[in-house]
Amino acid sequence: MFHFILADLRRNWIGALILVLLIALATALGVSVTLQERALRLGSARAAAAFDLVVGAAGSETQLILSSIFLQPAPLPLLPPETMGALRADARVDNAVPVGFGDFVAGYPIVGTTADAVRMLGGLAEGEGFSHMGDAVVGAQVARSIGDSFHPFHGTVGEAGEVHSHVEYRVVGRMAPTGTPWDRAILVPIQSVWETHADHDHSHGPVESAGLAAVASVPHADDHDHGSGFAGQAVDESELLHADNPGVPAILVKPKSIADAYNLRQQYRTETTLAVFPGEVLTRLYGTLGDARRVLGFVATGAQALVGAAILMVVAVHVLQRRRQIGALRAFGASRPVVMGMVWMEVFVLVAAGVICGFAIGYAIVRAISGHLASSSGVAMPVEFQAGDLWTLAGLLAACAVATFLPALIAYRQSPAQALRA
């Protein structure tokens, strides 16, 4: 029986290959939707895992998370200056890290923050943290080496902007990989961002913030020499608590306990401030993403059903066209169960091969898409099968085994005399 099936597949290999390819593509569509949604969900959750609480000015919770954690540039309102001092002095807070940016270099966002941010994100892989105004620490994926110097660019690549030629940073360290957008960020002292944009404001008049940069006056900013990258000024963190500091668009807070986190969240949800847990915001985004996945899943299921129905019709017609061959097998002594088993096994092998290839193709497609997204966003997106996917594969194969009984049943019902007279 097996030799007969193999001989028949070799004789009709072009049709068999097309059949397998159609089934594989239809299956890959559904697999890709499931794996890509899961990769986005897992990647974003891991990217936000390092941040317990985010405090910002009253506004959109979603935009606050996208900007402060995923480094998506957007014009956010600034927090009142006293908020930074209150959080850093709060006994319930283990650490409070400001973030503020708006400048780029070669497409990498420059993030103004404090040295604590490096430790919060996993520490250094090489070099040292910044201790002077012109120091910079680069993320794991930033194509800059320790010792390199650069001038920040006000704006993003492809947009109108201006190079801050009077400001120069020098790379002094590189962070360990985090699998987050911060792998593509360049961290500098927040005070240097304030001074850079204060000087820009003094030179060119009021400008609109392009992203998260704080454009405001800083006390005695004009007394500093920017000509050689802040002239080696040491970082003074007392400016963070100064009543006249320009403010920041977001503060990443690490509470000392879960109870402290909820208390702080409640305290800073006011008319002027907003405190959110990244997980809460992501859960709502996952709900929207899940709805989209379900819609795409229905579309994929519909496409698979149509392809499956068309394939079964083609196979049924093919079996009817082989009535003489089936009749000859019966005339030479093959029983009805044997003929039925041969037809069923041949069709099932083709359909099962298409389903398995579809899982492989879907996985390869999602790996390619996730790799591209990870390289552009910095968010590592794990593409992986889970136990439920194996059950889905088993269910599909079982459904195929049942569906392929239709052409086998057609062959079973034919008598030798009827087949040979056709």
CSV table of N, CA and C in Angstrom, one decimal, residues 156-259:
chain,number,residue,atom,x,y,z
A,156,THR,N,14.2,64.7,15.0
A,156,THR,CA,14.5,63.4,14.6
A,156,THR,C,15.0,63.3,13.2
A,157,VAL,N,15.6,62.2,12.8
A,157,VAL,CA,16.1,62.0,11.5
A,157,VAL,C,15.0,62.2,10.4
A,158,GLY,N,15.2,63.0,9.4
A,158,GLY,CA,14.2,63.2,8.4
A,158,GLY,C,13.3,64.4,8.7
A,159,GLU,N,13.4,65.0,9.8
A,159,GLU,CA,12.6,66.1,10.2
A,159,GLU,C,13.5,67.4,10.3
A,160,ALA,N,12.8,68.5,10.2
A,160,ALA,CA,13.5,69.8,10.4
A,160,ALA,C,14.0,69.9,11.8
A,161,GLY,N,15.2,70.3,11.9
A,161,GLY,CA,15.8,70.4,13.3
A,161,GLY,C,17.1,71.2,13.2
A,162,GLU,N,17.9,71.1,14.3
A,162,GLU,CA,19.1,71.9,14.4
A,162,GLU,C,20.1,71.2,15.3
A,163,VAL,N,21.3,71.2,14.9
A,163,VAL,CA,22.4,70.6,15.6
A,163,VAL,C,22.8,71.5,16.7
A,164,HIS,N,22.9,71.1,18.0
A,164,HIS,CA,23.5,71.9,19.0
A,164,HIS,C,25.0,71.8,19.0
A,165,SER,N,25.5,72.6,18.1
A,165,SER,CA,27.0,72.6,17.9
A,165,SER,C,27.8,73.1,19.1
A,166,HIS,N,27.1,73.8,20.0
A,166,HIS,CA,27.8,74.3,21.1
A,166,HIS,C,27.9,73.3,22.3
A,167,VAL,N,27.2,72.2,22.1
A,167,VAL,CA,27.2,71.1,23.1
A,167,VAL,C,27.9,69.9,22.5
A,168,GLU,N,28.7,69.3,23.3
A,168,GLU,CA,29.4,68.1,22.9
A,168,GLU,C,29.4,67.1,24.1
A,169,TYR,N,29.0,65.8,23.8
A,169,TYR,CA,29.0,64.8,24.8
A,169,TYR,C,30.1,63.8,24.4
A,170,ARG,N,30.6,63.1,25.4
A,170,ARG,CA,31.6,62.0,25.2
A,170,ARG,C,31.1,60.8,25.9
A,171,VAL,N,31.1,59.7,25.1
A,171,VAL,CA,30.7,58.4,25.7
A,171,VAL,C,31.7,57.9,26.7
A,172,VAL,N,31.2,57.6,27.9
A,172,VAL,CA,32.1,57.1,29.0
A,172,VAL,C,31.7,55.7,29.4
A,173,GLY,N,30.5,55.2,29.0
A,173,GLY,CA,30.1,53.8,29.4
A,173,GLY,C,29.0,53.3,28.5
A,174,ARG,N,28.8,52.0,28.7
A,174,ARG,CA,27.8,51.3,27.9
A,174,ARG,C,27.0,50.4,28.8
A,175,MET,N,25.6,50.5,28.7
A,175,MET,CA,24.8,49.7,29.6
A,175,MET,C,24.7,48.2,29.2
A,176,ALA,N,24.4,47.3,30.1
A,176,ALA,CA,24.2,45.9,29.8
A,176,ALA,C,22.9,45.8,29.0
A,177,PRO,N,22.8,44.8,28.1
A,177,PRO,CA,21.5,44.6,27.4
A,177,PRO,C,20.3,44.5,28.3
A,178,THR,N,19.2,45.1,27.9
A,178,THR,CA,18.0,45.0,28.7
A,178,THR,C,16.8,44.5,27.9
A,179,GLY,N,16.9,44.4,26.6
A,179,GLY,CA,15.8,43.9,25.8
A,179,GLY,C,14.6,44.9,25.8
A,180,THR,N,15.0,46.2,26.0
A,180,THR,CA,14.0,47.3,26.0
A,180,THR,C,14.4,48.4,25.1
A,181,PRO,N,13.5,49.4,24.8
A,181,PRO,CA,13.9,50.5,24.0
A,181,PRO,C,15.1,51.3,24.5
A,182,TRP,N,15.4,51.1,25.8
A,182,TRP,CA,16.6,51.8,26.4
A,182,TRP,C,17.9,51.3,25.9
A,183,ASP,N,17.9,50.1,25.2
A,183,ASP,CA,19.1,49.6,24.6
A,183,ASP,C,19.5,50.5,23.4
A,184,ARG,N,18.6,51.3,22.9
A,184,ARG,CA,18.9,52.2,21.8
A,184,ARG,C,18.9,53.7,22.2
A,185,ALA,N,19.0,53.9,23.5
A,185,ALA,CA,19.0,55.2,24.1
A,185,ALA,C,20.4,55.7,24.5
A,186,ILE,N,20.6,57.0,24.6
A,186,ILE,CA,21.8,57.5,25.1
A,186,ILE,C,21.5,58.4,26.3
A,187,LEU,N,22.0,58.0,27.5
A,187,LEU,CA,21.7,58.6,28.7
A,187,LEU,C,22.7,59.7,29.1
A,188,VAL,N,22.2,60.9,29.4
A,188,VAL,CA,23.1,62.0,29.8
A,188,VAL,C,22.5,62.6,31.0
A,189,PRO,N,23.2,63.4,31.8
A,189,PRO,CA,22.7,64.1,32.9
A,189,PRO,C,21.5,65.0,32.6
A,190,ILE,N,20.4,65.0,33.3
A,190,ILE,CA,19.3,65.8,33.0
A,190,ILE,C,19.6,67.3,33.1
A,191,GLN,N,20.6,67.6,33.9
A,191,GLN,CA,21.0,69.0,34.0
A,191,GLN,C,21.5,69.5,32.7
A,192,SER,N,22.2,68.6,32.0
A,192,SER,CA,22.8,69.1,30.7
A,192,SER,C,21.7,69.3,29.7
A,193,VAL,N,20.6,68.5,29.7
A,193,VAL,CA,19.5,68.7,28.8
A,193,VAL,C,18.9,70.1,29.1
A,194,TRP,N,18.7,70.4,30.4
A,194,TRP,CA,18.1,71.7,30.8
A,194,TRP,C,19.0,72.8,30.2
A,195,GLU,N,20.3,72.7,30.5
A,195,GLU,CA,21.2,73.8,30.0
A,195,GLU,C,21.2,73.9,28.5
A,196,THR,N,21.2,72.8,27.8
A,196,THR,CA,21.3,72.8,26.3
A,196,THR,C,20.1,73.6,25.8
A,197,HIS,N,18.9,73.3,26.3
A,197,HIS,CA,17.7,73.9,25.8
A,197,HIS,C,17.5,75.3,26.4
A,198,ALA,N,18.0,75.6,27.5
A,198,ALA,CA,18.0,76.9,28.0
A,198,ALA,C,18.8,77.8,27.1
A,199,ASP,N,20.0,77.3,26.7
A,199,ASP,CA,20.8,78.1,25.9
A,199,ASP,C,20.2,78.3,24.5
A,200,HIS,N,19.5,77.2,24.0
A,200,HIS,CA,18.8,77.3,22.7
A,200,HIS,C,17.7,78.4,22.8
A,201,ASP,N,17.0,78.4,24.0
A,201,ASP,CA,15.9,79.4,24.2
A,201,ASP,C,16.5,80.8,24.2
A,202,HIS,N,17.6,81.0,24.8
A,202,HIS,CA,18.2,82.3,24.9
A,202,HIS,C,18.7,82.8,23.6
A,203,SER,N,19.2,81.9,22.7
A,203,SER,CA,19.8,82.2,21.5
A,203,SER,C,18.7,82.5,20.4
A,204,HIS,N,17.6,81.7,20.4
A,204,HIS,CA,16.7,81.7,19.3
A,204,HIS,C,15.3,82.1,19.7
A,205,GLY,N,15.1,82.5,20.9
A,205,GLY,CA,13.7,82.9,21.4
A,205,GLY,C,13.0,81.6,21.7
A,206,PRO,N,11.7,81.8,22.2
A,206,PRO,CA,10.9,80.6,22.6
A,206,PRO,C,10.7,79.6,21.4
A,207,VAL,N,10.9,78.4,21.7
A,207,VAL,CA,10.7,77.3,20.8
A,207,VAL,C,9.8,76.3,21.4
A,208,GLU,N,9.1,75.5,20.5
A,208,GLU,CA,8.2,74.5,21.0
A,208,GLU,C,9.0,73.2,21.2
A,209,SER,N,8.6,72.6,22.3
A,209,SER,CA,9.3,71.3,22.6
A,209,SER,C,9.0,70.3,21.6
A,210,ALA,N,10.1,69.7,21.0
A,210,ALA,CA,9.9,68.6,20.0
A,210,ALA,C,10.1,67.3,20.7
A,211,GLY,N,9.1,66.8,21.4
A,211,GLY,CA,9.3,65.6,22.2
A,211,GLY,C,9.1,65.8,23.6
A,212,LEU,N,10.1,65.5,24.4
A,212,LEU,CA,10.0,65.6,25.9
A,212,LEU,C,11.0,66.6,26.4
A,213,ALA,N,11.7,67.3,25.6
A,213,ALA,CA,12.8,68.2,26.1
A,213,ALA,C,12.2,69.3,26.9
A,214,ALA,N,12.8,69.7,28.0
A,214,ALA,CA,12.3,70.8,28.8
A,214,ALA,C,13.0,72.0,28.3
A,215,VAL,N,12.3,72.9,27.7
A,215,VAL,CA,12.8,74.1,27.2
A,215,VAL,C,12.4,75.3,28.1
A,216,ALA,N,13.4,75.6,29.0
A,216,ALA,CA,13.0,76.7,30.0
A,216,ALA,C,14.3,77.2,30.5
A,217,SER,N,14.2,78.3,31.2
A,217,SER,CA,15.5,78.9,31.8
A,217,SER,C,15.9,78.1,33.0
A,218,VAL,N,17.3,78.1,33.1
A,218,VAL,CA,17.9,77.4,34.3
A,218,VAL,C,18.7,78.5,35.0
A,219,PRO,N,18.7,78.6,36.3
A,219,PRO,CA,19.4,79.6,37.0
A,219,PRO,C,20.9,79.6,36.6
A,220,HIS,N,21.4,80.8,36.3
A,220,HIS,CA,22.8,81.0,35.9
A,220,HIS,C,23.2,80.2,34.7
A,221,ALA,N,22.3,79.8,33.9
A,221,ALA,CA,22.7,79.0,32.7
A,221,ALA,C,23.7,79.7,31.8
A,222,ASP,N,23.6,81.0,31.8
A,222,ASP,CA,24.5,81.8,30.9
A,222,ASP,C,25.9,81.8,31.4
A,223,ASP,N,26.1,81.5,32.7
A,223,ASP,CA,27.4,81.6,33.3
A,223,ASP,C,28.3,80.4,32.9
A,224,HIS,N,27.6,79.3,32.3
A,224,HIS,CA,28.4,78.1,32.0
A,224,HIS,C,29.0,78.2,30.6
A,225,ASP,N,30.1,77.7,30.4
A,225,ASP,CA,30.8,77.6,29.1
A,225,ASP,C,30.4,76.4,28.4
A,226,HIS,N,29.6,76.5,27.3
A,226,HIS,CA,29.2,75.3,26.5
A,226,HIS,C,30.2,75.0,25.4
A,227,GLY,N,31.2,75.8,25.2
A,227,GLY,CA,32.0,75.7,24.0
A,227,GLY,C,32.7,74.4,23.8
A,228,SER,N,33.1,73.7,24.9
A,228,SER,CA,33.8,72.5,24.9
A,228,SER,C,33.0,71.4,25.6
A,229,GLY,N,31.7,71.3,25.4
A,229,GLY,CA,30.9,70.3,26.0
A,229,GLY,C,30.8,70.5,27.5
A,230,PHE,N,30.4,71.6,28.0
A,230,PHE,CA,30.2,72.0,29.4
A,230,PHE,C,31.5,72.1,30.1
A,231,ALA,N,32.6,72.1,29.5
A,231,ALA,CA,33.9,72.4,30.1
A,231,ALA,C,34.1,71.6,31.3
A,232,GLY,N,33.8,70.3,31.3
A,232,GLY,CA,34.1,69.4,32.4
A,232,GLY,C,33.4,69.7,33.7
A,233,GLN,N,32.2,70.3,33.7
A,233,GLN,CA,31.5,70.6,34.9
A,233,GLN,C,31.0,69.3,35.6
A,234,ALA,N,31.1,69.2,36.8
A,234,ALA,CA,30.6,68.1,37.6
A,234,ALA,C,29.1,68.1,37.7
A,235,VAL,N,28.4,67.0,37.7
A,235,VAL,CA,27.0,66.9,37.8
A,235,VAL,C,26.6,67.4,39.2
A,236,ASP,N,25.7,68.3,39.3
A,236,ASP,CA,25.2,68.8,40.6
A,236,ASP,C,23.7,68.4,40.8
A,237,GLU,N,23.5,67.3,41.5
A,237,GLU,CA,22.1,66.8,41.7
A,237,GLU,C,21.3,67.7,42.6
A,238,SER,N,21.8,68.7,43.2
A,238,SER,CA,21.0,69.6,44.0
A,238,SER,C,20.1,70.4,43.1
A,239,GLU,N,20.5,70.5,41.8
A,239,GLU,CA,19.6,71.3,40.9
A,239,GLU,C,18.3,70.6,40.7
A,240,LEU,N,18.2,69.2,40.9
A,240,LEU,CA,17.0,68.5,40.8
A,240,LEU,C,15.9,69.0,41.8
A,241,LEU,N,16.4,69.4,43.0
A,241,LEU,CA,15.5,69.9,44.1
A,241,LEU,C,15.3,71.4,44.1
A,242,HIS,N,16.0,72.1,43.1
A,242,HIS,CA,15.9,73.5,43.1
A,242,HIS,C,14.4,73.9,42.7
A,243,ALA,N,13.9,74.9,43.4
A,243,ALA,CA,12.5,75.3,43.1
A,243,ALA,C,12.3,75.9,41.7
A,244,ASP,N,13.4,76.4,41.1
A,244,ASP,CA,13.3,77.0,39.8
A,244,ASP,C,13.7,76.0,38.6
A,245,ASN,N,13.9,74.7,38.9
A,245,ASN,CA,14.3,73.9,37.8
A,245,ASN,C,13.1,73.8,36.8
A,246,PRO,N,13.5,73.5,35.5
A,246,PRO,CA,12.4,73.6,34.5
A,246,PRO,C,11.3,72.6,34.6
A,247,GLY,N,11.6,71.5,35.4
A,247,GLY,CA,10.6,70.4,35.5
A,247,GLY,C,10.9,69.3,34.5
A,248,VAL,N,10.3,68.2,34.6
A,248,VAL,CA,10.5,67.1,33.7
A,248,VAL,C,9.1,66.5,33.3
A,249,PRO,N,9.0,65.8,32.2
A,249,PRO,CA,7.8,65.3,31.7
A,249,PRO,C,7.4,64.0,32.5
A,250,ALA,N,8.3,63.3,33.1
A,250,ALA,CA,8.0,62.0,33.7
A,250,ALA,C,9.1,61.7,34.8
A,251,ILE,N,8.7,61.0,35.8
A,251,ILE,CA,9.6,60.5,36.8
A,251,ILE,C,9.3,59.0,37.0
A,252,LEU,N,10.4,58.2,36.9
A,252,LEU,CA,10.3,56.8,37.1
A,252,LEU,C,10.5,56.5,38.6
A,253,VAL,N,9.5,55.9,39.3
A,253,VAL,CA,9.6,55.8,40.7
A,253,VAL,C,9.7,54.3,41.1
A,254,LYS,N,10.6,54.0,42.0
A,254,LYS,CA,10.7,52.6,42.6
A,254,LYS,C,10.3,52.7,44.0
A,255,PRO,N,9.1,52.3,44.4
A,255,PRO,CA,8.7,52.3,45.8
A,255,PRO,C,9.4,51.2,46.6
A,256,LYS,N,9.4,51.4,47.9
A,256,LYS,CA,10.0,50.4,48.8
A,256,LYS,C,9.2,49.1,49.0
A,257,SER,N,7.9,49.2,48.8
A,257,SER,CA,7.0,48.1,49.0
A,257,SER,C,5.8,48.2,48.1
A,258,ILE,N,5.1,47.1,48.0
A,258,ILE,CA,3.8,47.1,47.2
A,258,ILE,C,2.8,48.1,47.7
A,259,ALA,N,2.7,48.1,49.1
A,259,ALA,CA,1.8,49.0,49.7
A,259,ALA,C,2.2,50.5,49.5
